[in-house]
Tab-separated table of C-alpha atoms in Angstrom:
chain	number	residue	atom	x	y	z
A	1	UNK	CA	52.659	-36.006	-18.576
A	2	UNK	CA	52.353	-38.846	-21.056
A	3	UNK	CA	49.618	-39.326	-23.565
A	4	UNK	CA	47.271	-42.245	-24.020
A	5	UNK	CA	49.887	-44.026	-26.137
A	6	UNK	CA	52.220	-44.718	-23.211
A	7	UNK	CA	49.707	-45.255	-20.391
A	8	UNK	CA	50.616	-48.223	-18.222
A	9	UNK	CA	47.541	-50.025	-16.888
A	10	UNK	CA	47.221	-52.689	-14.198
A	11	UNK	CA	46.065	-56.101	-15.388
A	12	UNK	CA	43.550	-57.710	-13.038
A	13	UNK	CA	42.112	-61.177	-12.543
A	14	UNK	CA	38.420	-62.118	-12.259
A	15	UNK	CA	38.382	-60.795	-8.644
A	16	UNK	CA	39.792	-57.356	-9.643
A	17	UNK	CA	43.176	-58.163	-8.069
A	18	UNK	CA	46.290	-56.776	-9.775
A	19	UNK	CA	48.308	-59.511	-11.475
A	20	UNK	CA	50.545	-57.464	-13.812
A	21	UNK	CA	50.779	-54.412	-16.035
A	22	UNK	CA	50.233	-53.689	-19.723
A	23	UNK	CA	50.699	-50.682	-21.985
A	24	UNK	CA	47.457	-49.280	-23.333
A	25	UNK	CA	48.816	-49.608	-26.878
A	26	UNK	CA	49.703	-53.315	-26.463
A	27	UNK	CA	47.680	-55.325	-29.018
A	28	UNK	CA	47.200	-58.002	-26.332
A	29	UNK	CA	45.170	-55.570	-24.170
A	30	UNK	CA	41.773	-56.991	-23.258
A	31	UNK	CA	39.492	-54.410	-21.632
A	32	UNK	CA	37.864	-56.943	-19.301
A	33	UNK	CA	41.289	-57.308	-17.649
A	34	UNK	CA	41.778	-53.614	-16.763
A	35	UNK	CA	40.042	-51.013	-14.599
A	36	UNK	CA	38.153	-47.912	-15.691
A	37	UNK	CA	36.215	-45.109	-14.035
A	38	UNK	CA	33.073	-43.439	-15.295
A	39	UNK	CA	31.103	-40.552	-13.828
A	40	UNK	CA	27.880	-38.755	-14.562
A	41	UNK	CA	27.475	-35.031	-13.942
A	42	UNK	CA	23.859	-34.612	-12.764
A	43	UNK	CA	21.965	-31.370	-12.252
A	44	UNK	CA	19.180	-30.547	-9.796
A	45	UNK	CA	16.547	-31.355	-12.452
A	46	UNK	CA	17.873	-34.921	-12.725
A	47	UNK	CA	19.468	-34.354	-16.140
A	48	UNK	CA	22.870	-35.792	-17.004
A	49	UNK	CA	25.519	-33.752	-18.838
A	50	UNK	CA	26.312	-35.963	-21.821
A	51	UNK	CA	29.367	-35.029	-23.874
A	52	UNK	CA	30.100	-35.901	-27.473
A	53	UNK	CA	33.538	-37.440	-27.931
A	54	UNK	CA	35.918	-35.538	-30.160
A	55	UNK	CA	36.306	-36.737	-33.770
A	56	UNK	CA	40.001	-37.478	-33.098
A	57	UNK	CA	39.239	-40.228	-30.540
A	58	UNK	CA	40.440	-43.659	-31.688
A	59	UNK	CA	37.488	-45.415	-30.022
A	60	UNK	CA	33.914	-44.195	-30.558
A	61	UNK	CA	34.740	-40.874	-32.308
A	62	UNK	CA	31.832	-38.368	-32.315
A	63	UNK	CA	29.803	-40.651	-30.021
A	64	UNK	CA	27.810	-39.722	-26.921
A	65	UNK	CA	29.653	-40.619	-23.719
A	66	UNK	CA	29.589	-40.547	-19.931
A	67	UNK	CA	30.401	-37.142	-18.425
A	68	UNK	CA	33.835	-38.351	-17.290
A	69	UNK	CA	35.585	-41.572	-18.139
A	70	UNK	CA	38.968	-43.150	-18.468
A	71	UNK	CA	41.330	-45.963	-17.650
A	72	UNK	CA	42.760	-46.386	-14.171
A	73	UNK	CA	46.518	-46.104	-14.587
A	74	UNK	CA	48.937	-48.546	-12.995
A	75	UNK	CA	49.196	-47.932	-9.255
A	76	UNK	CA	46.152	-45.626	-9.112
A	77	UNK	CA	43.025	-46.276	-7.094
A	78	UNK	CA	39.634	-45.891	-8.730
A	79	UNK	CA	39.073	-42.641	-6.805
A	80	UNK	CA	42.464	-41.228	-7.820
A	81	UNK	CA	41.633	-41.972	-11.467
A	82	UNK	CA	38.204	-40.326	-11.058
A	83	UNK	CA	39.841	-37.195	-9.619
A	84	UNK	CA	42.419	-37.074	-12.440
A	85	UNK	CA	39.917	-37.682	-15.233
A	86	UNK	CA	37.446	-35.066	-13.887
A	87	UNK	CA	40.292	-32.540	-13.823
A	88	UNK	CA	41.566	-33.486	-17.315
A	89	UNK	CA	38.211	-33.752	-19.094
A	90	UNK	CA	35.936	-31.241	-17.313
A	91	UNK	CA	38.426	-28.939	-15.537
A	92	UNK	CA	36.668	-29.823	-12.279
A	93	UNK	CA	38.149	-30.464	-8.838
A	94	UNK	CA	35.675	-33.010	-7.485
A	95	UNK	CA	35.920	-31.781	-3.893
A	96	UNK	CA	34.528	-28.408	-5.058
A	97	UNK	CA	31.283	-30.253	-5.930
A	98	UNK	CA	29.017	-32.742	-4.242
A	99	UNK	CA	29.927	-36.252	-5.402
A	100	UNK	CA	29.388	-39.879	-4.477
A	101	UNK	CA	30.219	-43.364	-5.668
A	102	UNK	CA	27.218	-44.864	-7.501
A	103	UNK	CA	28.211	-48.443	-8.276
A	104	UNK	CA	30.990	-50.909	-9.044
A	105	UNK	CA	30.746	-53.476	-11.810
A	106	UNK	CA	32.602	-56.551	-13.032
A	107	UNK	CA	32.792	-57.565	-16.703
A	108	UNK	CA	32.394	-61.153	-15.482
A	109	UNK	CA	28.999	-60.427	-13.884
A	110	UNK	CA	27.618	-57.921	-16.448
A	111	UNK	CA	27.939	-57.196	-20.150
A	112	UNK	CA	30.059	-54.106	-19.356
A	113	UNK	CA	33.523	-53.932	-20.913
A	114	UNK	CA	35.760	-53.595	-17.843
A	115	UNK	CA	35.981	-53.559	-14.097
A	116	UNK	CA	34.636	-50.121	-13.278
A	117	UNK	CA	33.607	-47.773	-10.544
A	118	UNK	CA	30.902	-45.279	-11.440
A	119	UNK	CA	30.559	-41.943	-9.664
A	120	UNK	CA	28.104	-39.068	-9.694
A	121	UNK	CA	29.005	-35.378	-9.551
A	122	UNK	CA	26.256	-32.851	-8.746
A	123	UNK	CA	26.246	-29.400	-10.338
A	124	UNK	CA	23.919	-27.137	-12.307
A	125	UNK	CA	26.874	-25.526	-14.101
A	126	UNK	CA	27.778	-26.720	-17.591
A	127	UNK	CA	31.441	-27.757	-17.372
A	128	UNK	CA	34.301	-26.095	-19.237
A	129	UNK	CA	35.384	-29.276	-21.000
A	130	UNK	CA	38.687	-30.225	-22.612
A	131	UNK	CA	38.248	-29.754	-26.400
A	132	UNK	CA	40.867	-32.449	-27.068
A	133	UNK	CA	38.519	-35.022	-25.524
A	134	UNK	CA	35.062	-33.528	-26.042
A	135	UNK	CA	33.512	-31.611	-28.950
A	136	UNK	CA	30.339	-30.541	-27.109
A	137	UNK	CA	27.734	-31.664	-24.632
A	138	UNK	CA	24.143	-31.302	-23.541
A	139	UNK	CA	21.906	-31.898	-20.531
A	140	UNK	CA	19.583	-34.883	-21.080
A	141	UNK	CA	17.262	-36.896	-18.868
A	142	UNK	CA	18.257	-40.552	-18.623
A	143	UNK	CA	15.077	-41.480	-20.545
A	144	UNK	CA	15.790	-39.014	-23.380
A	145	UNK	CA	19.381	-40.241	-23.649
A	146	UNK	CA	18.295	-43.892	-23.800
A	147	UNK	CA	15.671	-43.044	-26.445
A	148	UNK	CA	18.292	-41.347	-28.627
A	149	UNK	CA	20.647	-44.323	-28.331
A	150	UNK	CA	17.780	-46.721	-29.093
A	151	UNK	CA	16.971	-44.619	-32.184
A	152	UNK	CA	20.500	-45.218	-33.471
A	153	UNK	CA	22.541	-42.263	-32.249
A	154	UNK	CA	26.207	-43.223	-31.867
A	155	UNK	CA	27.204	-43.818	-28.242
A	156	UNK	CA	30.161	-45.280	-26.402
A	157	UNK	CA	29.649	-48.995	-25.875
A	158	UNK	CA	28.797	-49.077	-22.164
A	159	UNK	CA	26.772	-45.833	-22.004
A	160	UNK	CA	23.232	-47.207	-22.330
A	161	UNK	CA	23.830	-50.072	-19.907
A	162	UNK	CA	25.406	-47.734	-17.344
A	163	UNK	CA	22.466	-45.327	-17.533
A	164	UNK	CA	20.006	-48.194	-17.172
A	165	UNK	CA	21.901	-49.685	-14.241
A	166	UNK	CA	22.478	-46.379	-12.421
A	167	UNK	CA	19.371	-44.298	-13.209
A	168	UNK	CA	16.440	-46.535	-14.088
A	169	UNK	CA	14.542	-48.609	-11.646
A	170	UNK	CA	14.074	-52.257	-12.486
A	171	UNK	CA	11.073	-52.714	-14.731
């Protein structure tokens, strides 16, 4: 299994149609031209399990993050990437839990970074996470998480917008 350095990603056009491939390490990579998956692990009290990225991450080290996230590799579907990332990051087989797709977004219709599908996993169990990806995590309500980000706590770029779009009603 290859590492992040040699991941081949599909390049997509403005309609999320595959038009080529690119290596993740290629300096020409533009995130709005690739696909990613994100997922929130939600418990029965409505709290989200929010991990802290490991200090060795090249992007957003030590920042708060979605429960599961990653790039869709070349030839993968969004759901296949979600299954793989949940297994790699949280040691979870998604079919052992209740899960559902929450939303799909385009970087051309939002301020989000990439084409993405967002999923929700339901469980009251704190996951046994991969320490190469995650240094820790905690259960937070969407409101508490957004307040911490607003107060200046480091967070992955799309986290606050995803929480607002997926868990807060329009104000």
